[in-house]
mmCIF file of C-alpha atoms in Angstrom:
data_model
loop_
_atom_site.group_PDB
_atom_site.id
_atom_site.type_symbol
_atom_site.label_atom_id
_atom_site.label_comp_id
_atom_site.label_asym_id
_atom_site.label_seq_id
_atom_site.Cartn_x
_atom_site.Cartn_y
_atom_site.Cartn_z
ATOM 1 C CA MET A 1 14.463 -7.435 -15.919
ATOM 2 C CA LYS A 2 14.962 -6.077 -12.391
ATOM 3 C CA ASN A 3 15.742 -2.588 -13.621
ATOM 4 C CA HIS A 4 12.562 -2.541 -15.669
ATOM 5 C CA ILE A 5 10.285 -2.673 -12.618
ATOM 6 C CA GLU A 6 9.480 0.769 -11.203
ATOM 7 C CA ILE A 7 7.845 0.988 -7.763
ATOM 8 C CA THR A 8 6.317 4.164 -6.367
ATOM 9 C CA VAL A 9 4.624 4.664 -3.007
ATOM 10 C CA GLU A 10 2.261 7.210 -1.496
ATOM 11 C CA THR A 11 1.366 7.169 2.209
ATOM 12 C CA GLU A 12 -1.448 8.496 4.391
ATOM 13 C CA TYR A 13 -1.723 8.749 8.162
ATOM 14 C CA GLN A 14 -5.096 7.481 9.388
ATOM 15 C CA ALA A 15 -5.854 9.660 12.426
ATOM 16 C CA GLU A 16 -9.372 8.253 12.857
ATOM 17 C CA GLN A 17 -8.014 4.676 13.057
ATOM 18 C CA SER A 18 -5.104 5.560 15.359
ATOM 19 C CA ARG A 19 -4.725 6.068 19.094
ATOM 20 C CA GLU A 20 -1.863 6.720 21.505
ATOM 21 C CA GLY A 21 0.819 4.074 20.940
ATOM 22 C CA GLU A 22 -0.849 2.694 17.798
ATOM 23 C CA TYR A 23 -0.432 4.770 14.639
ATOM 24 C CA VAL A 24 -2.086 3.504 11.469
ATOM 25 C CA PHE A 25 -0.656 4.323 8.043
ATOM 26 C CA VAL A 26 -2.083 3.382 4.641
ATOM 27 C CA TYR A 27 0.308 3.013 1.734
ATOM 28 C CA HIS A 28 -0.563 2.946 -1.948
ATOM 29 C CA ILE A 29 1.814 1.015 -4.202
ATOM 30 C CA CYS A 30 2.200 1.267 -7.964
ATOM 31 C CA ILE A 31 4.341 -1.420 -9.635
ATOM 32 C CA ARG A 32 5.089 -0.541 -13.255
ATOM 33 C CA ASN A 33 6.637 -2.967 -15.712
ATOM 34 C CA ASN A 34 8.762 -0.919 -18.107
ATOM 35 C CA GLY A 35 10.263 -4.075 -19.602
ATOM 36 C CA GLU A 36 9.542 -6.052 -22.739
ATOM 37 C CA GLN A 37 8.124 -9.192 -21.098
ATOM 38 C CA ALA A 38 5.469 -9.898 -18.492
ATOM 39 C CA ALA A 39 6.484 -10.450 -14.883
ATOM 40 C CA GLN A 40 4.585 -12.156 -12.062
ATOM 41 C CA LEU A 41 4.836 -10.946 -8.476
ATOM 42 C CA LEU A 42 5.254 -14.105 -6.384
ATOM 43 C CA SER A 43 6.029 -12.873 -2.863
ATOM 44 C CA ARG A 44 7.033 -9.888 -0.783
ATOM 45 C CA LYS A 45 9.441 -9.038 1.997
ATOM 46 C CA TRP A 46 9.116 -5.908 4.136
ATOM 47 C CA LEU A 47 11.334 -4.361 6.792
ATOM 48 C CA ILE A 48 9.285 -1.978 8.940
ATOM 49 C CA THR A 49 11.239 0.271 11.303
ATOM 50 C CA ASP A 50 9.725 2.518 13.974
ATOM 51 C CA ALA A 51 11.285 5.631 15.537
ATOM 52 C CA ASP A 52 12.643 3.548 18.445
ATOM 53 C CA GLY A 53 14.662 1.431 16.009
ATOM 54 C CA ASN A 54 12.448 -1.651 16.354
ATOM 55 C CA ILE A 55 12.428 -3.625 13.108
ATOM 56 C CA THR A 56 9.636 -5.960 12.054
ATOM 57 C CA GLU A 57 10.151 -8.288 9.110
ATOM 58 C CA VAL A 58 7.091 -9.387 7.143
ATOM 59 C CA GLN A 59 7.169 -12.007 4.381
ATOM 60 C CA GLY A 60 4.402 -13.646 2.433
ATOM 61 C CA ASP A 61 2.998 -14.780 -0.863
ATOM 62 C CA GLY A 62 1.844 -12.117 -3.301
ATOM 63 C CA VAL A 63 0.207 -8.873 -2.258
ATOM 64 C CA ILE A 64 -3.263 -8.602 -0.703
ATOM 65 C CA GLY A 65 -3.981 -12.204 -1.659
ATOM 66 C CA GLU A 66 -2.934 -11.856 -5.294
ATOM 67 C CA GLN A 67 0.081 -12.862 -7.381
ATOM 68 C CA PRO A 68 -0.485 -10.483 -10.279
ATOM 69 C CA VAL A 69 1.064 -10.853 -13.713
ATOM 70 C CA ILE A 70 2.076 -7.416 -14.940
ATOM 71 C CA ALA A 71 2.216 -7.113 -18.715
ATOM 72 C CA PRO A 72 4.889 -5.021 -20.438
ATOM 73 C CA GLN A 73 4.215 -1.279 -20.131
ATOM 74 C CA GLN A 74 1.400 -1.947 -17.634
ATOM 75 C CA GLU A 75 1.085 -1.435 -13.893
ATOM 76 C CA HIS A 76 -0.478 -3.038 -10.855
ATOM 77 C CA ARG A 77 -1.791 -0.889 -8.005
ATOM 78 C CA TYR A 78 -2.836 -1.878 -4.520
ATOM 79 C CA SER A 79 -3.209 -0.395 -1.048
ATOM 80 C CA SER A 80 -2.380 -1.844 2.338
ATOM 81 C CA TYR A 81 -1.560 -0.587 5.807
ATOM 82 C CA SER A 82 0.932 -0.757 8.635
ATOM 83 C CA VAL A 83 0.562 -0.047 12.348
ATOM 84 C CA LEU A 84 3.491 1.513 14.229
ATOM 85 C CA LYS A 85 3.998 2.127 17.941
ATOM 86 C CA THR A 86 5.627 5.489 17.151
ATOM 87 C CA GLU A 87 4.511 8.551 15.197
ATOM 88 C CA VAL A 88 7.282 8.125 12.624
ATOM 89 C CA GLY A 89 8.817 5.138 10.903
ATOM 90 C CA CYS A 90 9.847 3.783 7.545
ATOM 91 C CA MET A 91 9.371 0.773 5.315
ATOM 92 C CA GLN A 92 11.436 -0.834 2.586
ATOM 93 C CA GLY A 93 11.603 -4.231 1.013
ATOM 94 C CA SER A 94 11.444 -6.248 -2.164
ATOM 95 C CA TYR A 95 9.132 -8.253 -4.371
ATOM 96 C CA GLN A 96 10.244 -11.651 -5.571
ATOM 97 C CA MET A 97 9.198 -11.928 -9.197
ATOM 98 C CA ARG A 98 9.395 -14.263 -12.181
ATOM 99 C CA ALA A 99 9.782 -12.972 -15.710
ATOM 100 C CA GLU A 100 7.862 -14.511 -18.595
ATOM 101 C CA ASP A 101 11.025 -16.365 -19.662
ATOM 102 C CA GLY A 102 11.166 -18.107 -16.251
ATOM 103 C CA VAL A 103 13.988 -16.041 -14.747
ATOM 104 C CA PHE A 104 13.466 -15.178 -11.075
ATOM 105 C CA PHE A 105 14.497 -11.747 -9.792
ATOM 106 C CA GLU A 106 13.930 -9.285 -6.965
ATOM 107 C CA ALA A 107 12.470 -5.824 -7.442
ATOM 108 C CA ASP A 108 13.582 -3.477 -4.671
ATOM 109 C CA ILE A 109 10.967 -1.344 -2.939
ATOM 110 C CA PRO A 110 12.622 1.967 -2.093
ATOM 111 C CA MET A 111 12.499 3.158 1.516
ATOM 112 C CA PHE A 112 9.571 5.427 2.303
ATOM 113 C CA THR A 113 8.583 7.338 5.415
ATOM 114 C CA LEU A 114 5.477 6.867 7.516
ATOM 115 C CA ALA A 115 4.763 9.973 9.608
ATOM 116 C CA VAL A 116 1.894 11.603 11.433
ATOM 117 C CA ALA A 117 0.909 14.757 9.553
ATOM 118 C CA GLY A 118 3.028 17.737 10.637
ATOM 119 C CA ILE A 119 5.337 15.731 12.902
ATOM 120 C CA LEU A 120 8.444 16.226 10.723
ATOM 121 C CA ASN A 121 8.041 19.997 10.234
#
């Protein structure tokens, strides 16, 4: 089942919410179930790394207060945010999920970059 979950991410720097030493990034997640059975997202685990190499681990139930069941060939979308002390960083992690047949599995969230617009040019 793990290989049937596809996760894509888009990010946005929020200049109006940010200030020196506190950079706010919004990320938009799409979790697509390409499998043949429904899967429920139970919890999440994030590793957030800033440009200084500081790593913050975040774990919790569901996403934005929900534990969505994603039907076959359907997707679940949500947005959240992260605040870094540097202008560049990255996030990666996993969702702990349960397939309709009761099998638990992890769906890896690929690493993505958080960066102030134009900083990496």
